[in-house]
Short mmCIF file of C-alpha atoms in Angstrom, two decimals:
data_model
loop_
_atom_site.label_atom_id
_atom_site.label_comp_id
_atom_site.label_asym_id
_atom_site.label_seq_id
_atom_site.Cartn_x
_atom_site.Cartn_y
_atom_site.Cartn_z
CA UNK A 1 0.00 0.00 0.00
CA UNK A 2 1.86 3.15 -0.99
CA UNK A 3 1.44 6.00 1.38
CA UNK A 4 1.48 9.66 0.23
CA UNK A 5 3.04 12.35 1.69
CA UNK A 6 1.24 15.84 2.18
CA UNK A 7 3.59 18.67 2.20
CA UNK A 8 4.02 20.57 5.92
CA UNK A 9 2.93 23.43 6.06
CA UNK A 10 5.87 26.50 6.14
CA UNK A 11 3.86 27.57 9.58
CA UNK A 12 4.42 23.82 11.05
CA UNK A 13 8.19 23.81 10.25
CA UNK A 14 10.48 23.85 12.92
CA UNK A 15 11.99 27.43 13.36
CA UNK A 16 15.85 25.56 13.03
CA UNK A 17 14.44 24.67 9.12
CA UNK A 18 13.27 28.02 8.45
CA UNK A 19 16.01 29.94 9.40
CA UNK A 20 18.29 27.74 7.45
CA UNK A 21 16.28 28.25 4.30
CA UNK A 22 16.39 32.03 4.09
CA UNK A 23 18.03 34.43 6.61
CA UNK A 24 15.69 36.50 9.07
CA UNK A 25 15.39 40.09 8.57
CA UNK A 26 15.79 41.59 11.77
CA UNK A 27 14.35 44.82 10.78
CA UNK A 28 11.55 45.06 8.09
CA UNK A 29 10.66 48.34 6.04
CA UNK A 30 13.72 50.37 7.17
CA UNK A 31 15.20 53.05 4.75
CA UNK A 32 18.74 54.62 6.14
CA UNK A 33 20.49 56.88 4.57
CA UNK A 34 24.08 56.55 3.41
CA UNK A 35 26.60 59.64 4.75
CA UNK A 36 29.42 59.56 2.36
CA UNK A 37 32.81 59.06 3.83
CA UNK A 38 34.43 62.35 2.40
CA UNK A 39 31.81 64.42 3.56
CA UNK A 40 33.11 63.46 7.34
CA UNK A 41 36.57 65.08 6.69
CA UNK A 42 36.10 68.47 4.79
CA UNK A 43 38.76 69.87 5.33
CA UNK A 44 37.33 73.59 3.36
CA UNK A 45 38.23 76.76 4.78
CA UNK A 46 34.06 77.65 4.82
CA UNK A 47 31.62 74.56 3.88
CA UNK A 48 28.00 74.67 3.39
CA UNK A 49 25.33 72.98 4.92
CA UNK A 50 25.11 69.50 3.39
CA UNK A 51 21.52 68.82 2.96
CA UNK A 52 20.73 65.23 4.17
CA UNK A 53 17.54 63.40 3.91
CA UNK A 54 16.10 62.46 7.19
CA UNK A 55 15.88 58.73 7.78
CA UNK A 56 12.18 56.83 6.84
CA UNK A 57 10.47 55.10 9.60
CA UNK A 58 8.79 52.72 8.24
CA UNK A 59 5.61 50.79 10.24
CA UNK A 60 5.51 47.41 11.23
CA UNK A 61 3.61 45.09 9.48
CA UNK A 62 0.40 43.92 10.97
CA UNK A 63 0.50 46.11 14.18
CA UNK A 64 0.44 49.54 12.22
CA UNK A 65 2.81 50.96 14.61
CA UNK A 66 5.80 52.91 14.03
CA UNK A 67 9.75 51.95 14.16
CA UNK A 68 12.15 53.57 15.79
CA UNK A 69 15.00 54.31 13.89
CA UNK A 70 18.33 52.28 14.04
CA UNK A 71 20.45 53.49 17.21
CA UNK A 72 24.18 54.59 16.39
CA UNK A 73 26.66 52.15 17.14
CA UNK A 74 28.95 52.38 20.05
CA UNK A 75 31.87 55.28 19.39
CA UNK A 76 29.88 56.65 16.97
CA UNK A 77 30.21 60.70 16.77
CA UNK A 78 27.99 62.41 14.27
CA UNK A 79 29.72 65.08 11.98
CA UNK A 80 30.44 68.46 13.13
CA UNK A 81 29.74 70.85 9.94
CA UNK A 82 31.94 74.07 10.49
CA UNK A 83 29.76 77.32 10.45
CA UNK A 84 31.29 80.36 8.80
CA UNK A 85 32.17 82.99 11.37
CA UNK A 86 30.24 86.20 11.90
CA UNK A 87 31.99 88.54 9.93
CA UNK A 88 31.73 92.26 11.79
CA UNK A 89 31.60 95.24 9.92
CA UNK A 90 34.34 97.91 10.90
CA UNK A 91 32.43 100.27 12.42
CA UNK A 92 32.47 104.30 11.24
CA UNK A 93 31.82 106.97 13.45
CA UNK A 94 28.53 108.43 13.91
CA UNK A 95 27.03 112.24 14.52
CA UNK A 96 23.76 113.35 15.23
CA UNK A 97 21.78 113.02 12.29
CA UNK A 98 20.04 116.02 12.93
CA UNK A 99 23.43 118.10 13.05
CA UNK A 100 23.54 119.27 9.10
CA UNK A 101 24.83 122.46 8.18
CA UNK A 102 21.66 124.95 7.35
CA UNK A 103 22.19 128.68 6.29
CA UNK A 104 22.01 131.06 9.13
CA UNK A 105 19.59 134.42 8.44
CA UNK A 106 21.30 137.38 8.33
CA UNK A 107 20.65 140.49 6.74
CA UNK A 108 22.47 142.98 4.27
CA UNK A 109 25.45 144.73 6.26
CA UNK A 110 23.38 148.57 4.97
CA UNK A 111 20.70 147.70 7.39
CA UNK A 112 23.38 147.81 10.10
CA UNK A 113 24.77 150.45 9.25
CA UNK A 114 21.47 152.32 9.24
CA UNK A 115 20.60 151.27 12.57
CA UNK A 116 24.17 152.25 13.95
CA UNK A 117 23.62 155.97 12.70
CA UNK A 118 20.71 155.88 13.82
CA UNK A 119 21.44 155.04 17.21
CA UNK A 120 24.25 157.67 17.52
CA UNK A 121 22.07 160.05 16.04
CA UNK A 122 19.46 159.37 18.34
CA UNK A 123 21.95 159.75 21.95
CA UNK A 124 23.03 163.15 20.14
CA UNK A 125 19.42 164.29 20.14
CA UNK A 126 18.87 163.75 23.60
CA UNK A 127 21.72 164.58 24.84
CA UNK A 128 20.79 168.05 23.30
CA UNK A 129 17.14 167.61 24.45
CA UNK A 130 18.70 167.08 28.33
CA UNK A 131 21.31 170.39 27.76
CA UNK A 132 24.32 168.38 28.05
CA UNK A 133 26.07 168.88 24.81
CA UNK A 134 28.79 170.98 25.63
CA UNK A 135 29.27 174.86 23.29
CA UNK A 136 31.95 173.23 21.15
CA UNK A 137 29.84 170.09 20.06
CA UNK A 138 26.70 172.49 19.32
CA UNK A 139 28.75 174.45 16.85
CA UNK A 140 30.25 171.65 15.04
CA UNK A 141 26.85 170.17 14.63
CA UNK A 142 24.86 173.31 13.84
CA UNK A 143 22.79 173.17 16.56
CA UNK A 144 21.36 175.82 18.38
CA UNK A 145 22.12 176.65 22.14
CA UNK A 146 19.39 174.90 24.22
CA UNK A 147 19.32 175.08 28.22
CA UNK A 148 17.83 171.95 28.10
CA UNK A 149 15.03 170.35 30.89
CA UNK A 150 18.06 168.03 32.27
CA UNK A 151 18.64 164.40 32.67
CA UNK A 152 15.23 162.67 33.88
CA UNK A 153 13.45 159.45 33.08
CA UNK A 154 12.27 160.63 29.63
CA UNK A 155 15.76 161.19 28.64
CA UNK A 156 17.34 158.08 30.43
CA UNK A 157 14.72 155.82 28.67
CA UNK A 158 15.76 157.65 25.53
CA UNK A 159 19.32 157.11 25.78
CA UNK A 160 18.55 153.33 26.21
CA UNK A 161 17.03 152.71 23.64
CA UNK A 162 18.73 154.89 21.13
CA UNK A 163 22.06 153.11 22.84
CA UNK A 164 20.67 149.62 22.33
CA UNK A 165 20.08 150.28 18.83
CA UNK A 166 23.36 151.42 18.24
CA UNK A 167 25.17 148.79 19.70
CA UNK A 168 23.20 146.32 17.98
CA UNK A 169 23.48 147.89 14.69
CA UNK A 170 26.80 148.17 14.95
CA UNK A 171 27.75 145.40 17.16
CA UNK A 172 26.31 142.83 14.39
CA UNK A 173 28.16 144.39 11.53
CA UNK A 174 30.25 141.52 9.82
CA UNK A 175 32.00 141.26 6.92
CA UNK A 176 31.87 137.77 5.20
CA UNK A 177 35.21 136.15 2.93
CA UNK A 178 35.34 134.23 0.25
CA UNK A 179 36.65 130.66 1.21
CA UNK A 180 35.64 131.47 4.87
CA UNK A 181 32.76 130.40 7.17
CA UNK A 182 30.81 131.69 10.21
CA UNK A 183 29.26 128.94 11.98
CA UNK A 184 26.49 130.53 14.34
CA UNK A 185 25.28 129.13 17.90
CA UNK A 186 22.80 130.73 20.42
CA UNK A 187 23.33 129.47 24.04
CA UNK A 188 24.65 126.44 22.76
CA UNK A 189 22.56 125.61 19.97
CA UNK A 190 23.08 125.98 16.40
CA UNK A 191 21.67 128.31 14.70
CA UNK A 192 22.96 128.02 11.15
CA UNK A 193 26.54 128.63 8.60
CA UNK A 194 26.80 131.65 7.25
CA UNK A 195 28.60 131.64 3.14
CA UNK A 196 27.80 135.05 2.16
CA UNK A 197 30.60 137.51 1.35
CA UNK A 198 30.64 141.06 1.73
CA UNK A 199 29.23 143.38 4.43
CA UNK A 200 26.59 141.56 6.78
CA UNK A 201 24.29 141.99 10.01
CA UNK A 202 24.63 138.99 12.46
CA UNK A 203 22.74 139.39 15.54
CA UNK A 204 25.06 140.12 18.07
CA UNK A 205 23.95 137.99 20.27
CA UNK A 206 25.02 134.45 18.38
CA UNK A 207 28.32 132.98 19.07
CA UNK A 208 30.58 133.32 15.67
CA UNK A 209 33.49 130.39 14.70
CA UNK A 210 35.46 130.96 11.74
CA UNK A 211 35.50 128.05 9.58
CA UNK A 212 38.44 127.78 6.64
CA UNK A 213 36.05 125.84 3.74
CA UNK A 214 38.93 126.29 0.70
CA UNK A 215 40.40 123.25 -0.25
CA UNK A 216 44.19 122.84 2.14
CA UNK A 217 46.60 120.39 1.71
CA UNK A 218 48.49 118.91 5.05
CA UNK A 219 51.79 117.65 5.18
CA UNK A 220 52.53 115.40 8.29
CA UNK A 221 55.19 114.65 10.35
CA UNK A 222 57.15 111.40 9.74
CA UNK A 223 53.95 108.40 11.08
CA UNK A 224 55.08 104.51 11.75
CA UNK A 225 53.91 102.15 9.00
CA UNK A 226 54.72 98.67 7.43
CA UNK A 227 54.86 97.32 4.54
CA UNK A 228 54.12 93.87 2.63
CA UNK A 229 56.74 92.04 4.96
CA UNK A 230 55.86 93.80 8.33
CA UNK A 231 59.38 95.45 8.27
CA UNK A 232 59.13 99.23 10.05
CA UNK A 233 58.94 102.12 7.84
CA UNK A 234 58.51 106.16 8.45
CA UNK A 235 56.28 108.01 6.03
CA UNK A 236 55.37 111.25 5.51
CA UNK A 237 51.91 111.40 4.00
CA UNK A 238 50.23 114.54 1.90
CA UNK A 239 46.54 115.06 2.32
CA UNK A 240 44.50 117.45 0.29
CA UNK A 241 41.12 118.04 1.72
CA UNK A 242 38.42 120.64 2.70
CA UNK A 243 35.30 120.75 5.19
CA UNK A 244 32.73 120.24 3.43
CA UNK A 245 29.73 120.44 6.43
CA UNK A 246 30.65 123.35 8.76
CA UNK A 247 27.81 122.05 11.69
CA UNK A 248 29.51 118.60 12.11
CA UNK A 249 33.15 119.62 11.66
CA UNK A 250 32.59 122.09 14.14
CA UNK A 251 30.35 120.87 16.44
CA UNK A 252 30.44 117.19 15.69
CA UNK A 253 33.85 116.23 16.89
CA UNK A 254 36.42 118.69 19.42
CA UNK A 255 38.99 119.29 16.60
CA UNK A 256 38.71 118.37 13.03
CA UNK A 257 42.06 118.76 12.03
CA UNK A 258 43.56 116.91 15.26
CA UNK A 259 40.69 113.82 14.05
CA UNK A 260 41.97 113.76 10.53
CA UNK A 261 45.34 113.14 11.65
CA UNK A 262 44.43 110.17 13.94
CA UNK A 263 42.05 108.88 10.90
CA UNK A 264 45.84 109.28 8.55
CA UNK A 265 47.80 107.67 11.29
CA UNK A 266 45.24 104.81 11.75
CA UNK A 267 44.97 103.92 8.34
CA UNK A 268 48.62 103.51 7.98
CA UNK A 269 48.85 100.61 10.26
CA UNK A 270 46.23 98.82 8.29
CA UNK A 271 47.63 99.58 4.50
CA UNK A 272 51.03 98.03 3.95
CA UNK A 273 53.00 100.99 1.99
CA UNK A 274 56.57 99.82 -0.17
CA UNK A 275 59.59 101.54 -0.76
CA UNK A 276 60.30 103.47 -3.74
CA UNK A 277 61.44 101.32 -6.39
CA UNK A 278 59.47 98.32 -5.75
CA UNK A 279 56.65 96.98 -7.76
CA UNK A 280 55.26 98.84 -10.53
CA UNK A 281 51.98 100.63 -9.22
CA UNK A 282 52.33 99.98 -5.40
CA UNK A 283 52.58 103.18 -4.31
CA UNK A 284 49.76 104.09 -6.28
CA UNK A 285 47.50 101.01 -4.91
CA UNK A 286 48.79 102.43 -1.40
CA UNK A 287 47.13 105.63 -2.05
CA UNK A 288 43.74 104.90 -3.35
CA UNK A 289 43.57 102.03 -0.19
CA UNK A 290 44.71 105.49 2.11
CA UNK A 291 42.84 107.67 0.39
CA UNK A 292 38.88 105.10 0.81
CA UNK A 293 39.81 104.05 4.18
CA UNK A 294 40.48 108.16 5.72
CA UNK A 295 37.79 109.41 3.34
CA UNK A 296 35.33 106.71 4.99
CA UNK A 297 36.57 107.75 8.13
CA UNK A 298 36.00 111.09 7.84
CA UNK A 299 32.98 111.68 6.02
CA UNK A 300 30.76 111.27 9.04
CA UNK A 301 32.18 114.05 10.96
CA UNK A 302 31.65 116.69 7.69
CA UNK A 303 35.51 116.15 5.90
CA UNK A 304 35.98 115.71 2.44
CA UNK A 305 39.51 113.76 1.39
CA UNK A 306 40.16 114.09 -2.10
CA UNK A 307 43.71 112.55 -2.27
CA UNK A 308 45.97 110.61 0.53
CA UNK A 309 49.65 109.50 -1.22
CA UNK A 310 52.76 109.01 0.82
CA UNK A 311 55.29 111.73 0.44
CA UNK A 312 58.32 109.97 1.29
CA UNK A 313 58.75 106.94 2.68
CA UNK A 314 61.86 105.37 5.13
CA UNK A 315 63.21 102.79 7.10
CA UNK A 316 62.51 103.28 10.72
CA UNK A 317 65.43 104.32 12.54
CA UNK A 318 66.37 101.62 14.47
CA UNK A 319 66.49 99.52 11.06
CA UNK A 320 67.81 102.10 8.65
CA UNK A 321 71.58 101.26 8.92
CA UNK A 322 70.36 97.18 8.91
CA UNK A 323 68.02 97.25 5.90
CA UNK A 324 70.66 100.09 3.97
CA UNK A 325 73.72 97.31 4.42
CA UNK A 326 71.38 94.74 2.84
CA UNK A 327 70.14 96.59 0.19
CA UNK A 328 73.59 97.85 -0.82
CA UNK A 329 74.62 93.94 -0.17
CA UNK A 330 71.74 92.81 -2.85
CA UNK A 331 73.01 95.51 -5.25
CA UNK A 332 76.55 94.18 -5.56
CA UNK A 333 75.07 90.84 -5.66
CA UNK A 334 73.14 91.68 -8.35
CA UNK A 335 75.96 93.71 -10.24
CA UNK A 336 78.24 91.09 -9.53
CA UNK A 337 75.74 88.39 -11.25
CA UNK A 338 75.60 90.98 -14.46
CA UNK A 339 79.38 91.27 -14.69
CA UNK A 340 80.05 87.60 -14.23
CA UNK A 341 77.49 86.75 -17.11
CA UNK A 342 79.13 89.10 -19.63
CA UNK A 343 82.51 87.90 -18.64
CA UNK A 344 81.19 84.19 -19.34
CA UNK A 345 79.54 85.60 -22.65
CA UNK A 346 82.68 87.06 -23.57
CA UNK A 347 84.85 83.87 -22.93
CA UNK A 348 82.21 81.69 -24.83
CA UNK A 349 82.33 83.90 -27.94
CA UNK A 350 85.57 84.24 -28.49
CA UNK A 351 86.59 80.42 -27.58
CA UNK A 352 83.96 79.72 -30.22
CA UNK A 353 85.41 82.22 -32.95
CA UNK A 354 88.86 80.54 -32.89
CA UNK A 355 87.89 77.59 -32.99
CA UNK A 356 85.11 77.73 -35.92
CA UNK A 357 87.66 79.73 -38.20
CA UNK A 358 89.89 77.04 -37.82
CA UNK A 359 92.84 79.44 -35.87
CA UNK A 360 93.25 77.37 -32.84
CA UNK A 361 93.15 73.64 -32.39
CA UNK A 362 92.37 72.64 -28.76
CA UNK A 363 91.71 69.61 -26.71
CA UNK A 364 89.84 69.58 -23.84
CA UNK A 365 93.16 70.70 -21.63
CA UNK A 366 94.00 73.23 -23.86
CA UNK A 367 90.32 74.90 -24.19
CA UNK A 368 90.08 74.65 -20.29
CA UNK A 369 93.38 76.50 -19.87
CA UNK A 370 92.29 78.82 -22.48
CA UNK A 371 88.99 79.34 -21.13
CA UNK A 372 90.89 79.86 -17.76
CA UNK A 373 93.05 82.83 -19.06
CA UNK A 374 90.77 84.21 -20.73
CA UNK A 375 88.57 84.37 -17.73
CA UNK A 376 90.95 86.02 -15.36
CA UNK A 377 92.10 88.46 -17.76
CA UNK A 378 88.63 89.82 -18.77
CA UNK A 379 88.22 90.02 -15.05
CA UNK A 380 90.86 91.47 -14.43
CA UNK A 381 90.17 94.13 -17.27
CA UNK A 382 86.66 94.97 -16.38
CA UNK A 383 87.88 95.22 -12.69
CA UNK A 384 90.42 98.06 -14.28
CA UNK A 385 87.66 100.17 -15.93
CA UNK A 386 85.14 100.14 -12.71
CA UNK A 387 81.63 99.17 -13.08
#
């Protein structure tokens, strides 16, 4: 009787069977994503942010409930991406925003005049009125004699204000230059620039500051600077500017001329500057870098810088003798290279003319000793004549 076999079941296998026949997955609908390797040792000076895709979490089947993702490994250390540093602005001065030069009201110098005459005129008529002008001053001024009614309130009120005119008819009388500047204040305020030329009425009462608006030049004193190499220099720097806002150069900072020499002095320690006779165009690069940075500077506090160029430059004192030896040292050197090249020249050419027309036969012992001699005595010769 044959007997027939039913297949088992895969759910009735042992688990030993099943695990032979195809390996287990220990986790089931996992995604993770790959990091590749160079990515963990950028070595840039600034990298960007690397965008990686976050890991899937998948669900478990059946249960509907969601993985976990896969735990790092022990010693693990995720990568550090390097963020650029804050870069700060260099920071320029400020002034009150509201500090910006206005014109001042004043009024044609005539008017003052005027009001000055009249004034006088006005003490002379009471004076007369009060019979206190003496005989000599009637009779120059055509007056006739008058006893007078004397000095009372009437005439003491008149002399005031007659006086007051006068004074500040007169008093305010100013007389405005071209290239010049009166920069008006009342009880510390400001009250306005004044540009006019000519004869003008300024209310006596304002504070006046003379302000030099033509365009100057400055020469400075010897200031410490650098250059490519960090090795000490003196230079003398020529600056050609003007004011070109009265109200903040005068008001705005305690002495403009004082802060435009700092601004000079402090933008030679950040601008390397060469010597004379170094690369083509460096001391003009060195001026236009001078000539931004103390314009930029200045320009808050009313200054306009037209041109910054050094005017001489040096070796600092305690390196002049030092850096003079060395350059007269890499002179000769170089001199010495020249002469030594057209001495070689020399030897070649004429070793090579007596031998090509056939005038000289030489081995290799004769052409060295030839070569030798002729050597020494060009030398010799050239050392004769001086460089």
């Amino acid at each position: 009787m044959s007997t027939t076999t039913s297949p088992t079941p895969e759910s009735e296998r042992p688990a030993d069977q099943g695990a032979a026949a195809r390996p287990a997955r220990l986790i089931r609908t996992e995604a993770i994503t790959e990091i590749p390797l160079h990515l963990l040792f950028r070595d840039g000076p600034d990298p960007g942010p690397v965008p990686l895709k976050p890991a899937v979490v998948g669900r478990r089947q059946g249960t509907g409930e969601q993985s976990s993702p896969l735990p790092d490994p022990p010693g693990w250390e995720h990568p550090r991406l390097r963020r650029p540093a804050p870069v700060r602005p260099r920071s320029v001065p400020q002034v009150d925003a509201d500090l910006v030069e206005r014109p001042a009201r004043v009024l044609p110098g005539a008017l003052g005049v005027l009001a000055g005459v009249c004034g006088v005129a006005g003490c002379l008529a009471t004076s007369w009125w009060a019979g206190v002008l003496p005989p000599l001053a009637l009779e120059a001024l055509g007056l006739p004699a008058y006893a007078g009614t004397g000095l009372g309130p009437a005439q003491w009120a008149a002399y005031a204000g007659t006086g007051a005119l006068g004074l500040f008819g007169l008093g305010g009388l100013a007389r405005g230059r071209t290239g010049r500047a009166w920069v008006l204040g009342l009880f510390g305020r400001y009250r306005g620039t004044v540009r006019r030329t000519g004869l003008l009425w300024v209310n006596p009462l304002l504070l006046r500051r003379r302000v030099d608006v033509r365009l100057r030049h400055w020469r400075s004193e010897p200031m410490p600077a650098a250059d490519a190499s960090g090795v000490a220099l003196r230079v003398v720097v020529l600056v050609v500017w003007r004011v070109r806002d009265t109200a903040r150069a005068t008001l705005g900072v305690e002495d403009h001329e004082t802060y435009l020499r700092e601004c000079v002095e402090a933008a030679l320690l950040r601008v390397p500057v060469e010597m004379p006779g170094g690369a083509r165009g460096s001391a003009d690069a060195a001026g236009d870098a001078l000539t931004r940075l103390v314009a930029t500077d200045t320009a808050p506090v009313g200054l306009e810088v037209f041109w910054v160029q050094p005017a001489r430059v040096e070796y600092a004192p305690e390196l002049a003798a030092a850096m003079y030896r060395r350059r007269i040292a890499a002179l000769d050197a170089q001199q010495r290279a020249s002469a030594l090249s057209s001495v070689v020249d020399s030897v070649e050419d004429t070793v090579t003319r007596l031998t090509m027309r056939g005038l000289v036969e030489l081995d290799d012992c004769e052409r060295k000793a030839l070569v030798k001699d002729l050597t020494v005595a060009f030398c010799v010769g050239r050392g004769e004549q001086g460089p």
